[in-house]
Amino acid sequence: SGLPVSIHPFRVRGKAVLLIPAIDLKDGRCVRLRQGRMEDETVFSDDPVDMAGRWVTEGARRLHLVDLNGAFAGEPVNGAAVRAIAARFPGLPIQVGGGIRDEATIAAYLDSGVAWCIIGTQAVKEPALVARACRAFPGHIIVGLDAKDGQVAIKGWAEITEYRVEELAKRFEQDGVSAIVYTDIGRDGMLTGPNLDATRRLAEAISTPVIASGGITNLDDVRALIEAAWASTSAGGIVGAITGRAIYEGTLDFSAGQRLADGLSQ
């Protein structure tokens, strides 16, 4: 059975900061990529539902699912695994991204029990989709912005655009997105620590909540993230951080990390 969890578990400056385990799905398995390269993968589990259960047992209050095949195909490929996880943990807030290009895909995911759909590449290529989706599914749309040196990247990070992160984030804030997931490409999967300066700059530029992604390695990084969240004067602020390789390779004990975040942010 699932956990009875509020769909909006963020308290900003009371400041519950969530650690959000990432489950990256490729060919039905749970993997991690280095810097988004499909050929540079590490397989961590053949059973994504079992992996989700591990993080729930360790105290996860939200999950971040990514359909890696879908991100490249432009349509869901690992939807069955997403639906299976949502069915197994019906009370657990789940956000999913990868291959979300139209309203029909969003509707199908939300109908299966997913709480938020993350629009990434398509948000940059077709900003009107975000506006339409926010109107059709208010409270359920997140935009994922991936950046290298402040410039937004798309198509699985293969293409760097001319857009600045803050510029696009302000546009999507006007549409009413629930959050911005901000990934620093240079840090993702590299266990080099998060880019807190860039994350804080983005949080200060908008009033929409920001979820950091990429680079968290250990408890010191979690502590630094909490301090960055506290330092934010934005109405939204930094409300959470997605963690992947660190919890799979063991440089970060997820349970200890969330307990630290909870203790520091009471």
mmCIF file of C-alpha atoms in Angstrom, residues 66-182:
data_model
loop_
_atom_site.group_PDB
_atom_site.id
_atom_site.type_symbol
_atom_site.label_atom_id
_atom_site.label_comp_id
_atom_site.label_asym_id
_atom_site.label_seq_id
_atom_site.Cartn_x
_atom_site.Cartn_y
_atom_site.Cartn_z
ATOM 1 C CA VAL A 66 12.709 9.972 -15.926
ATOM 2 C CA ASP A 67 11.914 8.045 -19.094
ATOM 3 C CA LEU A 68 15.319 8.269 -20.751
ATOM 4 C CA ASN A 69 14.255 6.400 -23.882
ATOM 5 C CA GLY A 70 11.227 8.656 -24.049
ATOM 6 C CA ALA A 71 13.361 11.779 -23.867
ATOM 7 C CA PHE A 72 15.127 10.713 -27.048
ATOM 8 C CA ALA A 73 12.091 9.170 -28.756
ATOM 9 C CA GLY A 74 9.841 12.148 -28.076
ATOM 10 C CA GLU A 75 7.125 9.957 -26.588
ATOM 11 C CA PRO A 76 6.789 7.689 -23.546
ATOM 12 C CA VAL A 77 8.700 4.408 -23.840
ATOM 13 C CA ASN A 78 8.880 3.333 -20.188
ATOM 14 C CA GLY A 79 5.318 4.313 -19.314
ATOM 15 C CA ALA A 80 4.539 0.823 -18.038
ATOM 16 C CA ALA A 81 7.225 1.113 -15.349
ATOM 17 C CA VAL A 82 5.954 4.569 -14.347
ATOM 18 C CA ARG A 83 2.390 3.277 -14.068
ATOM 19 C CA ALA A 84 3.554 0.269 -12.051
ATOM 20 C CA ILE A 85 5.347 2.473 -9.525
ATOM 21 C CA ALA A 86 2.348 4.816 -9.233
ATOM 22 C CA ALA A 87 0.043 1.828 -8.715
ATOM 23 C CA ARG A 88 2.299 0.291 -6.074
ATOM 24 C CA PHE A 89 2.555 3.549 -4.067
ATOM 25 C CA PRO A 90 -0.741 5.365 -4.674
ATOM 26 C CA GLY A 91 -0.256 7.909 -1.898
ATOM 27 C CA LEU A 92 3.258 8.924 -2.896
ATOM 28 C CA PRO A 93 3.755 12.131 -4.902
ATOM 29 C CA ILE A 94 5.551 11.271 -8.143
ATOM 30 C CA GLN A 95 6.943 13.620 -10.772
ATOM 31 C CA VAL A 96 7.828 12.238 -14.191
ATOM 32 C CA GLY A 97 9.670 13.599 -17.191
ATOM 33 C CA GLY A 98 11.045 12.369 -20.504
ATOM 34 C CA GLY A 99 9.144 12.339 -23.770
ATOM 35 C CA ILE A 100 6.265 14.532 -22.620
ATOM 36 C CA ARG A 101 5.339 16.464 -25.735
ATOM 37 C CA ASP A 102 1.542 16.877 -25.664
ATOM 38 C CA GLU A 103 -1.520 17.136 -23.473
ATOM 39 C CA ALA A 104 -2.637 13.558 -24.151
ATOM 40 C CA THR A 105 0.565 12.208 -22.597
ATOM 41 C CA ILE A 106 0.120 14.456 -19.569
ATOM 42 C CA ALA A 107 -3.495 13.356 -19.117
ATOM 43 C CA ALA A 108 -2.519 9.690 -19.314
ATOM 44 C CA TYR A 109 0.210 10.076 -16.693
ATOM 45 C CA LEU A 110 -2.021 12.035 -14.322
ATOM 46 C CA ASP A 111 -4.786 9.459 -14.757
ATOM 47 C CA SER A 112 -2.314 6.735 -13.753
ATOM 48 C CA GLY A 113 -1.617 8.457 -10.435
ATOM 49 C CA VAL A 114 1.383 10.652 -11.237
ATOM 50 C CA ALA A 115 1.205 14.032 -9.450
ATOM 51 C CA TRP A 116 3.327 16.195 -11.754
ATOM 52 C CA CYS A 117 4.495 16.011 -15.336
ATOM 53 C CA ILE A 118 7.809 17.640 -16.203
ATOM 54 C CA ILE A 119 8.076 19.292 -19.600
ATOM 55 C CA GLY A 120 11.682 19.754 -20.685
ATOM 56 C CA THR A 121 12.828 20.033 -24.287
ATOM 57 C CA GLN A 122 9.335 20.697 -25.568
ATOM 58 C CA ALA A 123 8.919 23.619 -23.158
ATOM 59 C CA VAL A 124 11.814 25.344 -24.897
ATOM 60 C CA LYS A 125 10.780 24.374 -28.418
ATOM 61 C CA GLU A 126 7.059 25.023 -27.930
ATOM 62 C CA PRO A 127 6.475 27.329 -24.947
ATOM 63 C CA ALA A 128 2.764 27.520 -25.773
ATOM 64 C CA LEU A 129 2.483 23.875 -24.683
ATOM 65 C CA VAL A 130 3.377 24.894 -21.131
ATOM 66 C CA ALA A 131 0.721 27.592 -21.099
ATOM 67 C CA ARG A 132 -1.924 25.191 -22.431
ATOM 68 C CA ALA A 133 -0.902 22.447 -20.022
ATOM 69 C CA CYS A 134 -1.009 24.778 -17.014
ATOM 70 C CA ARG A 135 -4.528 25.817 -17.980
ATOM 71 C CA ALA A 136 -5.677 22.241 -18.577
ATOM 72 C CA PHE A 137 -3.913 20.665 -15.588
ATOM 73 C CA PRO A 138 -3.397 23.433 -13.006
ATOM 74 C CA GLY A 139 -1.021 22.493 -10.225
ATOM 75 C CA HIS A 140 0.370 19.494 -12.076
ATOM 76 C CA ILE A 141 2.953 20.976 -14.450
ATOM 77 C CA ILE A 142 6.668 21.383 -13.782
ATOM 78 C CA VAL A 143 9.213 22.665 -16.289
ATOM 79 C CA GLY A 144 12.674 21.142 -16.379
ATOM 80 C CA LEU A 145 15.445 23.508 -17.421
ATOM 81 C CA ASP A 146 18.871 21.994 -18.028
ATOM 82 C CA ALA A 147 21.736 24.399 -18.410
ATOM 83 C CA LYS A 148 25.418 24.610 -19.116
ATOM 84 C CA ASP A 149 27.088 27.846 -18.017
ATOM 85 C CA GLY A 150 23.639 29.409 -17.670
ATOM 86 C CA GLN A 151 22.523 28.532 -21.213
ATOM 87 C CA VAL A 152 19.558 26.198 -21.593
ATOM 88 C CA ALA A 153 20.213 22.865 -23.311
ATOM 89 C CA ILE A 154 17.669 20.605 -25.008
ATOM 90 C CA LYS A 155 17.390 17.261 -26.817
ATOM 91 C CA GLY A 156 19.044 15.204 -24.141
ATOM 92 C CA TRP A 157 21.582 18.004 -23.639
ATOM 93 C CA ALA A 158 22.811 17.573 -27.193
ATOM 94 C CA GLU A 159 21.928 21.126 -28.215
ATOM 95 C CA ILE A 160 22.765 24.337 -26.356
ATOM 96 C CA THR A 161 20.259 27.137 -27.041
ATOM 97 C CA GLU A 162 20.694 30.903 -26.872
ATOM 98 C CA TYR A 163 18.266 31.160 -23.940
ATOM 99 C CA ARG A 164 19.322 32.036 -20.420
ATOM 100 C CA VAL A 165 17.817 29.976 -17.609
ATOM 101 C CA GLU A 166 16.349 32.949 -15.736
ATOM 102 C CA GLU A 167 14.775 34.319 -18.917
ATOM 103 C CA LEU A 168 12.822 31.142 -19.633
ATOM 104 C CA ALA A 169 11.974 30.512 -15.984
ATOM 105 C CA LYS A 170 10.308 33.928 -15.751
ATOM 106 C CA ARG A 171 8.208 33.134 -18.802
ATOM 107 C CA PHE A 172 7.033 29.803 -17.386
ATOM 108 C CA GLU A 173 6.340 31.412 -14.025
ATOM 109 C CA GLN A 174 3.768 33.575 -15.801
ATOM 110 C CA ASP A 175 2.104 30.401 -17.081
ATOM 111 C CA GLY A 176 1.701 29.102 -13.537
ATOM 112 C CA VAL A 177 4.050 26.125 -13.387
ATOM 113 C CA SER A 178 4.264 24.397 -9.999
ATOM 114 C CA ALA A 179 8.064 24.336 -9.930
ATOM 115 C CA ILE A 180 11.218 24.565 -11.994
ATOM 116 C CA VAL A 181 13.591 21.614 -11.923
ATOM 117 C CA TYR A 182 17.016 23.092 -12.577
#
